[in-house]
Coordinates of C-alpha atoms in Angstrom, one line a residue:
Chain A
X11 CA 67.9 133.6 -49.9
X12 CA 67.9 136.9 -48.2
X13 CA 65.8 139.9 -47.2
X14 CA 68.4 142.0 -48.9
X15 CA 67.4 143.5 -52.2
X16 CA 67.1 147.1 -53.6
X17 CA 63.8 148.5 -52.2
X18 CA 62.1 151.6 -51.0
X19 CA 58.8 153.1 -49.9
X20 CA 56.6 156.0 -50.9
X21 CA 54.1 157.6 -48.6
X22 CA 51.4 160.2 -49.4
X23 CA 50.4 162.1 -46.3
X24 CA 47.0 163.3 -45.3
X25 CA 46.9 167.1 -45.0
X26 CA 44.8 169.6 -43.2
X27 CA 44.9 173.2 -42.2
X28 CA 43.5 173.8 -38.7
X29 CA 40.3 175.7 -38.8
X30 CA 40.3 175.9 -42.6
X31 CA 38.5 172.8 -43.8
X32 CA 38.2 174.2 -47.3
X33 CA 41.9 175.1 -47.8
X34 CA 43.1 173.9 -51.2
X35 CA 45.1 170.8 -50.5
X36 CA 47.2 171.2 -53.6
X37 CA 48.2 174.7 -52.6
X38 CA 48.9 173.6 -49.0
X39 CA 50.9 170.6 -50.1
X40 CA 52.9 172.8 -52.4
X41 CA 53.6 175.2 -49.5
X42 CA 54.8 172.2 -47.4
X43 CA 57.3 171.0 -50.0
X44 CA 58.5 174.4 -51.0
X45 CA 58.9 175.6 -47.5
X46 CA 61.2 172.7 -46.8
X47 CA 63.1 173.3 -50.0
X48 CA 63.6 177.0 -49.2
X49 CA 64.7 176.4 -45.6
X50 CA 67.3 173.8 -46.7
X51 CA 68.6 175.6 -49.7
X52 CA 67.4 172.9 -52.0
X53 CA 66.4 175.4 -54.6
X54 CA 68.2 176.3 -57.7
X55 CA 69.0 179.6 -59.4
X56 CA 67.4 178.7 -62.7
X57 CA 64.2 176.9 -63.3
X58 CA 64.3 173.8 -65.2
X59 CA 63.1 174.4 -68.7
X60 CA 62.1 171.3 -70.7
X61 CA 61.4 173.2 -73.9
X62 CA 64.8 174.6 -74.3
X63 CA 66.7 171.5 -73.7
X64 CA 65.7 169.1 -76.4
X65 CA 68.3 166.5 -75.8
X66 CA 66.9 166.0 -72.3
X67 CA 63.2 166.1 -73.0
X68 CA 62.9 162.5 -71.9
X69 CA 64.3 163.2 -68.5
X70 CA 61.5 162.4 -66.1
X71 CA 60.2 164.6 -63.3
X72 CA 62.3 166.1 -60.6
X73 CA 62.4 169.8 -61.1
X74 CA 64.7 171.0 -58.4
X75 CA 63.4 174.3 -57.4
X76 CA 61.3 177.3 -57.1
X77 CA 64.1 179.7 -57.4
X78 CA 64.0 182.2 -54.7
X79 CA 60.2 182.5 -54.6
X80 CA 58.7 182.9 -51.3
X81 CA 56.2 180.0 -50.8
X82 CA 53.4 182.4 -50.0
X83 CA 53.8 183.8 -53.5
X84 CA 52.8 180.6 -55.1
X85 CA 49.7 180.4 -57.2
X86 CA 47.8 177.6 -58.8
X87 CA 49.6 178.0 -62.1
X88 CA 52.9 177.2 -60.4
X89 CA 51.6 174.0 -58.7
X90 CA 53.3 171.6 -61.0
X91 CA 56.8 172.5 -59.7
X92 CA 56.8 171.3 -56.1
X93 CA 59.2 168.5 -56.6
X94 CA 62.6 168.3 -55.0
X95 CA 65.4 165.8 -54.3
X96 CA 66.8 165.8 -50.8
X97 CA 70.5 165.2 -49.9
X98 CA 69.5 161.8 -48.5
X99 CA 68.5 160.8 -52.0
X100 CA 64.8 160.9 -51.3
X101 CA 62.1 162.7 -53.4
X102 CA 59.8 165.2 -51.8
X103 CA 56.9 166.4 -53.9
X104 CA 53.2 166.9 -54.4
X105 CA 51.3 164.0 -55.8
X106 CA 47.5 164.0 -56.2
X107 CA 46.9 166.8 -53.6
X108 CA 49.1 165.2 -51.0
X109 CA 52.7 165.8 -50.0
X110 CA 54.7 162.6 -50.7
X111 CA 58.0 161.4 -49.6
X112 CA 59.7 158.6 -51.6
X113 CA 62.6 157.1 -49.8
X114 CA 66.0 156.7 -51.4
X115 CA 66.8 153.2 -52.6
X116 CA 68.1 151.0 -49.8
X117 CA 69.1 147.4 -49.6
X118 CA 67.5 146.1 -46.5
X119 CA 64.2 146.2 -44.6
X120 CA 65.9 147.8 -41.6
X121 CA 67.2 150.6 -43.8
X122 CA 63.7 151.1 -45.2
X123 CA 62.6 151.7 -41.6
X124 CA 65.4 154.3 -41.1
X125 CA 64.8 156.3 -44.3
X126 CA 61.0 156.1 -44.2
X127 CA 61.1 157.3 -40.6
X128 CA 63.5 160.1 -41.7
X129 CA 60.7 161.0 -44.1
X130 CA 58.3 161.5 -41.2
X131 CA 60.8 163.9 -39.7
X132 CA 61.1 165.8 -43.0
X133 CA 57.3 166.0 -43.2
X134 CA 56.9 167.2 -39.6
X135 CA 59.5 169.9 -40.2
X136 CA 58.1 170.9 -43.5
X137 CA 54.6 171.3 -42.0
X138 CA 56.0 173.5 -39.2
X139 CA 57.8 175.6 -41.8
X140 CA 54.7 176.0 -44.0
X141 CA 52.7 177.0 -40.9
X142 CA 55.1 179.9 -40.3
X143 CA 54.2 181.5 -43.6
X144 CA 52.5 184.8 -42.7
X145 CA 48.8 184.5 -42.8
X146 CA 48.9 180.7 -43.2
X147 CA 47.1 178.4 -40.7
X148 CA 48.7 175.5 -38.9
X149 CA 49.3 172.7 -41.3
X150 CA 48.9 169.2 -39.9
X151 CA 50.0 166.0 -41.7
X152 CA 48.8 162.5 -41.1
X153 CA 50.7 159.4 -42.0
X154 CA 47.5 157.4 -42.8
X155 CA 45.6 156.4 -45.9
X156 CA 42.0 157.5 -45.6
X157 CA 39.6 160.2 -44.6
X158 CA 36.9 157.7 -43.8
X159 CA 34.5 159.4 -46.2
X160 CA 35.5 157.6 -49.4
X161 CA 39.0 159.0 -50.2
X162 CA 42.2 157.0 -50.0
X163 CA 45.8 157.8 -50.7
X164 CA 48.7 155.5 -50.9
X165 CA 51.7 154.1 -49.3
X166 CA 53.6 152.0 -51.7
X167 CA 56.6 149.7 -51.7
X168 CA 59.1 149.1 -54.4
X169 CA 61.2 146.0 -54.8
X170 CA 63.8 145.3 -57.5
X171 CA 63.4 141.9 -59.0
X172 CA 65.0 139.7 -61.6
X173 CA 63.3 140.5 -64.9
X174 CA 63.4 136.8 -65.9
X175 CA 60.7 135.9 -63.4
X176 CA 57.4 135.6 -65.3
X177 CA 54.9 138.1 -64.1
X178 CA 52.1 135.5 -63.8
X179 CA 54.3 133.7 -61.2
X180 CA 54.4 136.9 -59.2
X181 CA 50.7 137.3 -59.4
X182 CA 49.9 133.8 -58.4
X183 CA 52.3 133.6 -55.4
X184 CA 52.0 137.1 -54.1
X185 CA 48.3 137.5 -54.0
X186 CA 47.5 135.2 -51.0
X187 CA 50.4 136.8 -49.2
X188 CA 49.2 140.3 -49.8
X189 CA 45.6 139.4 -48.9
X190 CA 46.8 138.1 -45.5
X191 CA 49.8 140.2 -44.4
X192 CA 47.6 143.0 -43.0
X193 CA 47.5 141.0 -39.7
X194 CA 51.1 142.0 -39.3
X195 CA 51.2 145.4 -41.1
X196 CA 47.7 146.7 -41.0
X197 CA 47.3 150.2 -39.5
X198 CA 43.8 149.7 -38.1
X199 CA 40.7 151.6 -38.9
X200 CA 37.4 152.7 -37.3
X201 CA 34.8 152.1 -40.0
X202 CA 34.1 149.5 -42.7
X203 CA 33.3 150.0 -46.4
X204 CA 35.0 152.8 -48.3
X205 CA 32.8 155.5 -46.8
X206 CA 33.0 154.1 -43.3
X207 CA 29.3 153.6 -43.3
X208 CA 29.5 150.3 -41.3
X209 CA 30.4 151.2 -37.7
X210 CA 33.1 148.6 -36.7
X211 CA 36.8 148.3 -36.4
X212 CA 38.9 146.7 -39.1
X213 CA 42.6 145.6 -39.3
X214 CA 43.6 147.5 -42.5
X215 CA 43.2 151.1 -43.6
X216 CA 43.3 150.3 -47.2
X217 CA 41.6 146.9 -47.7
X218 CA 38.2 148.4 -48.7
X219 CA 39.8 150.4 -51.5
X220 CA 41.1 147.3 -53.3
X221 CA 38.5 146.1 -55.8
X222 CA 40.3 143.9 -58.4
X223 CA 43.0 141.3 -58.5
X224 CA 45.4 142.6 -61.0
X225 CA 45.7 145.9 -62.9
X226 CA 47.5 149.1 -63.9
X227 CA 45.3 151.6 -62.0
X228 CA 46.5 153.1 -58.7
X229 CA 43.8 155.7 -58.1
X230 CA 40.6 153.8 -58.8
X231 CA 39.6 150.2 -59.2
X232 CA 42.8 149.6 -57.2
X233 CA 44.3 146.1 -57.8
X234 CA 46.0 143.8 -55.3
X235 CA 48.8 143.4 -57.8
X236 CA 49.8 146.5 -59.7
X237 CA 51.2 146.0 -63.1
X238 CA 53.1 149.3 -63.6
X239 CA 56.3 148.4 -65.4
X240 CA 58.6 151.4 -64.9
X241 CA 61.8 149.9 -63.7
X242 CA 63.9 153.2 -63.3
X243 CA 66.8 150.9 -64.1
X244 CA 68.0 148.6 -66.9
X245 CA 64.8 147.1 -68.1
X246 CA 66.5 144.1 -69.6
X247 CA 67.7 143.0 -66.2
X248 CA 65.3 144.3 -63.7
X249 CA 61.7 144.6 -62.8
X250 CA 60.5 147.1 -60.2
X251 CA 57.6 145.5 -58.4
X252 CA 55.4 148.4 -57.5
X253 CA 53.3 147.4 -54.5
X254 CA 50.2 149.6 -53.9
X255 CA 48.4 147.4 -51.3
X256 CA 49.7 148.4 -48.0
X257 CA 48.9 150.7 -45.1
X258 CA 51.1 153.6 -44.0
X259 CA 52.7 152.3 -40.9
X260 CA 53.9 154.3 -37.9
X261 CA 55.2 151.2 -36.1
X262 CA 58.8 150.4 -36.9
X263 CA 58.1 146.7 -36.4
X264 CA 55.3 146.8 -39.0
X265 CA 57.4 148.6 -41.5
X266 CA 60.3 146.2 -40.9
X267 CA 58.2 143.1 -41.3
X268 CA 56.2 144.5 -44.2
X269 CA 59.4 144.8 -46.2
X270 CA 61.3 141.9 -44.8
X271 CA 58.5 139.3 -45.4
X272 CA 57.7 140.6 -48.8
X273 CA 61.4 140.4 -49.7
X274 CA 61.5 136.8 -48.6
X275 CA 58.4 135.9 -50.5
X276 CA 59.9 137.5 -53.6
X277 CA 63.0 135.5 -53.1
X278 CA 60.9 132.3 -52.9
X279 CA 59.3 133.2 -56.2
X280 CA 62.6 134.0 -57.8
X281 CA 63.9 130.7 -56.6
X282 CA 61.0 128.9 -58.2
X283 CA 59.6 127.7 -54.8
X284 CA 56.0 127.8 -55.9
X285 CA 53.1 127.9 -53.6
X286 CA 50.2 127.4 -56.0
X287 CA 48.1 125.5 -53.5
X288 CA 47.5 128.7 -51.5
X289 CA 45.5 130.3 -54.4
X290 CA 42.5 132.0 -53.0
X291 CA 39.0 131.4 -54.4
X292 CA 38.2 135.1 -54.2
X293 CA 41.2 137.2 -53.2
X294 CA 39.4 140.6 -53.0
X295 CA 36.7 139.1 -50.8
X296 CA 39.3 137.4 -48.7
X297 CA 41.2 140.6 -48.2
X298 CA 38.1 142.3 -46.9
X299 CA 36.9 139.5 -44.7
X300 CA 40.3 139.2 -43.1
X301 CA 40.4 142.9 -42.4
X302 CA 36.9 142.9 -40.8
X303 CA 37.9 140.4 -38.1
X304 CA 40.4 141.7 -35.5
X305 CA 40.1 138.3 -33.7
X306 CA 41.9 136.8 -36.7
X307 CA 39.7 133.7 -36.6
X308 CA 37.9 134.3 -39.9
X309 CA 38.5 131.7 -42.5
X310 CA 38.7 132.2 -46.2
X311 CA 38.4 129.6 -49.0
X312 CA 41.2 128.5 -51.2
X313 CA 40.7 127.5 -54.8
X314 CA 41.1 123.9 -53.8
X315 CA 38.2 124.1 -51.4
X316 CA 40.2 124.2 -48.1
X317 CA 39.5 127.0 -45.6
X318 CA 42.3 128.8 -43.8
X319 CA 42.9 131.8 -41.6
X320 CA 45.2 134.7 -42.4
X321 CA 47.6 133.4 -39.8
X322 CA 47.5 130.0 -41.5
X323 CA 48.5 131.6 -44.8
X324 CA 51.2 133.7 -43.3
X325 CA 52.5 130.6 -41.5
X326 CA 52.7 128.7 -44.8
X327 CA 54.8 131.5 -46.3
X328 CA 57.0 131.6 -43.2
X329 CA 57.6 127.9 -43.3
X330 CA 58.5 127.9 -47.0
X331 CA 60.9 130.8 -46.5
X332 CA 62.5 129.1 -43.5
X333 CA 62.9 125.9 -45.5
X334 CA 64.6 127.7 -48.4
X335 CA 66.9 129.5 -46.0
X336 CA 67.8 126.2 -44.3
X337 CA 68.4 124.6 -47.7
X338 CA 70.7 127.3 -49.0
X339 CA 72.3 127.7 -45.6
X340 CA 73.8 131.2 -46.3
X341 CA 71.4 133.5 -44.5
X342 CA 72.7 136.8 -43.2
X343 CA 71.9 138.2 -39.8
X344 CA 69.0 140.4 -40.9
X345 CA 67.3 137.5 -42.8
X346 CA 67.4 135.3 -39.7
X347 CA 66.1 138.2 -37.6
X348 CA 63.1 138.8 -40.0
X349 CA 62.3 135.1 -39.9
X350 CA 62.5 135.0 -36.1
X351 CA 60.4 138.1 -35.6
X352 CA 57.8 137.0 -38.2
X353 CA 57.4 133.6 -36.5
X354 CA 57.2 135.3 -33.1
X355 CA 54.6 137.8 -34.2
X356 CA 52.4 135.1 -35.8
X357 CA 52.7 132.9 -32.8
X358 CA 51.6 135.6 -30.4
X359 CA 48.9 136.9 -32.7
X360 CA 47.5 133.3 -32.6
X361 CA 47.6 133.3 -28.9
X362 CA 45.9 136.7 -28.4
X363 CA 46.3 139.6 -30.9
X364 CA 46.3 142.1 -28.0
X365 CA 49.7 140.7 -27.0
X366 CA 51.1 142.8 -29.8
X367 CA 49.8 146.1 -28.5
X368 CA 53.3 147.5 -28.0
X369 CA 54.5 146.4 -31.5
X370 CA 51.9 146.5 -34.3
X371 CA 49.9 149.6 -35.4
X372 CA 46.5 148.0 -35.7
X373 CA 46.7 146.3 -32.3
X374 CA 48.1 149.4 -30.6
X375 CA 45.2 151.4 -32.0
X376 CA 42.6 148.8 -31.2
X377 CA 43.9 148.6 -27.6
X378 CA 43.4 152.4 -27.2
X379 CA 40.0 152.3 -28.8
X380 CA 38.8 149.4 -26.6
X381 CA 39.9 151.3 -23.5
X382 CA 38.0 154.3 -24.5
X383 CA 34.9 152.2 -25.3
X384 CA 35.1 150.6 -21.9
X385 CA 35.8 153.7 -19.9
X386 CA 33.4 156.0 -21.6
X387 CA 30.8 153.5 -22.9
X388 CA 31.3 154.5 -26.6
X389 CA 29.8 152.8 -29.6
X390 CA 31.9 152.4 -32.8
X391 CA 30.1 155.3 -34.4
X392 CA 31.3 157.8 -31.7
X393 CA 33.3 160.7 -33.0
X394 CA 35.9 160.3 -30.3
X395 CA 36.8 156.9 -31.6
X396 CA 37.2 158.3 -35.1
X397 CA 39.3 161.0 -33.7
X398 CA 41.6 158.5 -31.9
X399 CA 41.9 156.6 -35.2
X400 CA 42.9 159.8 -37.1
X401 CA 45.1 161.4 -34.4
X402 CA 47.1 158.2 -34.0
X403 CA 48.7 159.2 -37.3
X404 CA 49.3 162.9 -36.6
X405 CA 53.0 163.4 -37.3
X406 CA 53.5 166.0 -34.6
X407 CA 55.3 164.5 -31.7
X408 CA 53.3 166.4 -29.1
X409 CA 49.9 165.6 -30.6
X410 CA 50.2 162.3 -32.5
X411 CA 49.0 159.4 -30.4
X412 CA 51.5 157.0 -31.9
X413 CA 54.3 159.4 -30.7
X414 CA 52.6 159.5 -27.3
X415 CA 52.8 155.7 -27.0
X416 CA 56.5 155.8 -28.1
X417 CA 57.4 158.6 -25.7
X418 CA 55.8 156.8 -22.8
X419 CA 57.5 153.5 -23.5
X420 CA 54.3 151.8 -24.7
X421 CA 55.4 151.2 -28.3
X422 CA 58.7 149.4 -29.0
X423 CA 61.2 150.9 -31.4
X424 CA 63.6 148.9 -33.6
X425 CA 66.2 151.4 -34.6
X426 CA 68.2 154.0 -32.8
X427 CA 66.6 157.5 -33.2
X428 CA 70.1 158.8 -33.9
X429 CA 70.2 156.7 -37.1
X430 CA 66.9 158.3 -38.2
X431 CA 68.2 161.8 -37.5
X432 CA 71.3 161.1 -39.6
X433 CA 69.2 159.8 -42.4
X434 CA 67.3 163.1 -42.7
X435 CA 70.3 164.5 -44.6
X436 CA 72.6 161.5 -45.3
X437 CA 71.9 159.0 -48.1
X438 CA 72.3 155.3 -47.8
X439 CA 75.9 154.3 -48.7
X440 CA 75.1 151.2 -50.6
X441 CA 73.0 152.3 -53.6
X442 CA 73.0 154.9 -56.3
X443 CA 71.1 157.1 -53.9
X444 CA 74.5 157.9 -52.4
X445 CA 75.7 159.5 -55.6
X446 CA 72.5 161.4 -56.1
X447 CA 72.4 162.6 -52.5
X448 CA 76.0 163.7 -52.4
X449 CA 75.7 165.5 -55.7
X450 CA 72.8 167.4 -54.2
X451 CA 74.7 168.0 -51.0
X452 CA 77.9 169.4 -52.7
X453 CA 76.7 170.7 -56.0
X454 CA 73.1 171.8 -55.8
X455 CA 73.9 175.0 -57.7
X456 CA 75.3 172.9 -60.6
X457 CA 72.5 170.4 -60.9
X458 CA 69.6 171.1 -63.2
X459 CA 67.6 168.0 -62.3
X460 CA 67.9 164.5 -61.1
X461 CA 65.8 161.4 -61.0
X462 CA 66.0 157.8 -59.9
X463 CA 68.1 157.0 -62.9
X464 CA 70.0 160.2 -63.7
X465 CA 71.7 163.3 -62.4
X466 CA 71.8 166.2 -64.8
X467 CA 74.5 168.8 -64.4
X468 CA 74.5 172.4 -65.7
X469 CA 78.2 173.1 -65.8
X470 CA 80.0 176.4 -66.5
X471 CA 81.6 176.2 -69.9
X472 CA 79.2 173.6 -71.2
X473 CA 76.6 174.8 -73.7
X474 CA 74.2 172.0 -73.0
X475 CA 73.2 170.1 -69.9
X476 CA 75.2 167.0 -69.1
X477 CA 73.3 163.9 -68.1
X478 CA 74.9 161.2 -65.9
X479 CA 72.8 158.1 -66.2
X480 CA 72.5 155.9 -63.1
X481 CA 70.7 152.8 -64.5
X482 CA 72.4 150.3 -62.1
X483 CA 70.9 150.7 -58.6
X484 CA 74.0 149.1 -57.0
X485 CA 76.5 151.4 -58.7
X486 CA 77.1 155.0 -57.5
X487 CA 77.6 153.7 -54.0
X488 CA 80.1 155.2 -51.5
X489 CA 82.4 152.3 -52.2
X490 CA 82.1 152.8 -55.9
X491 CA 82.5 156.5 -56.3
X492 CA 83.3 157.8 -52.8
X493 CA 87.0 158.4 -53.6
X494 CA 85.9 160.8 -56.4
X495 CA 84.3 163.0 -53.7
X496 CA 87.2 162.8 -51.2
X497 CA 89.2 165.5 -52.9
X498 CA 86.2 167.9 -52.8
X499 CA 86.2 168.5 -56.5
X500 CA 84.2 171.1 -58.3
X501 CA 81.1 169.8 -60.2
X502 CA 83.0 170.1 -63.4
X503 CA 86.0 168.1 -62.1
X504 CA 83.7 165.5 -60.8
X505 CA 81.8 165.2 -64.1
X506 CA 85.1 164.9 -66.0
X507 CA 86.4 162.3 -63.7
X508 CA 83.2 160.3 -64.1
X509 CA 83.1 160.5 -67.8
X510 CA 86.8 160.4 -68.5
X511 CA 86.5 163.6 -70.4
X512 CA 88.8 166.6 -70.2
Chain B
X14 CA 42.3 151.0 -10.7
X15 CA 39.3 148.8 -9.8
X16 CA 39.4 145.1 -10.1
X17 CA 36.5 145.2 -12.5
X18 CA 38.4 147.4 -14.9
X19 CA 41.4 145.2 -14.6
X20 CA 39.5 142.1 -15.7
X21 CA 37.5 143.7 -18.4
X22 CA 40.6 145.0 -20.1
X23 CA 41.6 141.5 -21.2
X24 CA 38.3 139.8 -21.9
X25 CA 39.7 137.1 -24.1
X26 CA 42.2 135.7 -21.6
X27 CA 40.8 132.8 -19.7
X28 CA 42.2 131.1 -16.6
X29 CA 44.1 128.4 -18.3
X30 CA 46.0 130.9 -20.5
X31 CA 46.9 132.9 -17.5
X32 CA 48.5 129.9 -15.8
X33 CA 50.5 129.2 -19.0
X34 CA 51.9 132.7 -19.1
X35 CA 55.4 133.2 -17.8
X36 CA 55.9 135.3 -14.7
X37 CA 57.6 138.0 -16.6
X38 CA 54.7 138.2 -19.0
X39 CA 52.2 138.4 -16.2
X40 CA 54.2 141.2 -14.6
X41 CA 54.5 143.1 -17.8
X42 CA 50.8 142.8 -18.6
X43 CA 49.8 143.8 -15.1
X44 CA 52.0 146.9 -15.5
X45 CA 50.3 147.6 -18.8
X46 CA 46.9 147.3 -17.3
X47 CA 47.9 149.5 -14.4
X48 CA 48.8 152.1 -17.1
X49 CA 45.3 152.2 -18.5
X50 CA 44.0 155.1 -16.6
X51 CA 47.2 157.1 -17.2
X52 CA 47.2 156.4 -20.9
X53 CA 43.7 157.7 -21.4
X54 CA 44.3 160.7 -19.1
X55 CA 47.4 161.6 -21.1
X56 CA 45.6 161.1 -24.4
X57 CA 42.6 163.1 -23.2
X58 CA 45.1 166.0 -22.7
X59 CA 46.3 166.0 -26.4
X60 CA 43.1 164.9 -28.2
X61 CA 41.7 167.7 -30.4
X62 CA 38.7 169.5 -29.0
X63 CA 35.3 169.0 -30.4
X64 CA 35.9 165.5 -31.9
X65 CA 32.7 165.5 -34.0
X66 CA 33.6 168.8 -35.8
X67 CA 37.2 167.8 -36.2
X68 CA 36.5 164.4 -37.7
X69 CA 33.8 165.8 -40.0
X70 CA 36.0 168.4 -41.4
X71 CA 38.9 166.0 -42.2
X72 CA 38.1 165.6 -45.9
X73 CA 40.8 164.5 -48.3
X74 CA 41.2 164.3 -52.0
X75 CA 41.8 160.8 -53.3
X76 CA 45.4 159.8 -54.1
X77 CA 47.1 156.7 -55.4

């Protein structure tokens, strides 16, 4: 029983060009990604050409570069190519008119915090670079999920699971957890309903955009449980649980607990510790009702007729996780820390949610909003409150209100900023992301493409591209292949050592 | 900061709860409350101008 498992996060950022509300977001997003690629030499001499490399046609995604093209030369017809891999093992690309950062695979919630936060640094830098393109306006990115006019964009989590766990068990036991966890990891929103037409605060950015219980969609009729089955690993052994219900968090505490508590609940499910008596009568309605009440007193009805609050539900999961940890008696330090913080946060939320104003996003945001309302006598429909909501997520340190709170000591941090700085370029050491990242770091000229489950070399003297599969997420670690890099081999020497060829 | 502002910042806290709070908590919260004016002043300095126009023009395409 542990919070440790292979996991990661994906965040689509909101994007705007100052003074140019009609700027094409796909073009601007492409500028953001390619500016970063160019500045960090993450481009390749040759373009990836799917047509000429038949043996590799099934390789997914991950074109490495735009050659030496200046970002300002990009046109619409080139837009499909903004898709790079960073030396930290992450993916930076354009998805649905938003720049997206997908973290490298890590093995703990704390490492998710570090590499997701490193992604914010990447995005901030990328936007600055794009803004320097001659004739280009200032690009501003927002780590949020909505425009409050009907559009929503995602922040997803991924968790590697045992394939043997039946999916219906996952649906049953995760749904009440997901409907209620927003009290810990909601990002807060001014406005209710998808178009924000009801003028009130709510706990979650994303709650209103979830309309069904289970499904494959991610861009419309979004489901609480997403059924995408694309493991990016050995499908006989693993499932990648793709979680689309979650807000983009700025708070390190929220990110940490979001991943830590989900990992624990998945461990409960894998261990067969079922929690069927928490099944909600109407999960989607419960999700919305919980989000609409920042006092957290709202009750929702279970299938067995009982009524409970979100804090009751979270408390039930906490108790069961703690019981399993106690029974197995082998908990690591981070697992105990997650349990302790989870309990502490739930206890203080029950006392007064405002007690978490220096730790959780939605509470920090609400505290600011309430102070404005009080000082300036503002109603919830006032533009200034909407602006505070939006600008909380501005990734620029000098403008973003979250960053303002951090800088002035009003928002607690969990990790050392130096760890985040290092993670901008360094991959995690304990997953296959280490191999991917180091290959990009040392051999970017010799790599044609890479993906979560492969690195494809273009080696001198080889007529075709050479694919190194990485189907096991816990192989390709520093411990596993680090020695091969110690002698600073050429790409060809590395490839031969890996494959035992000569 | 006026006493009135101080009280109204924490409307949900009644007298009993305040007695239960530890001394450290009380001090920390008092400090937070003292910060209120400076927080808003600082944020006023960085908030985008013309809130209405800014918020109206923030239109995104849908994503995942």
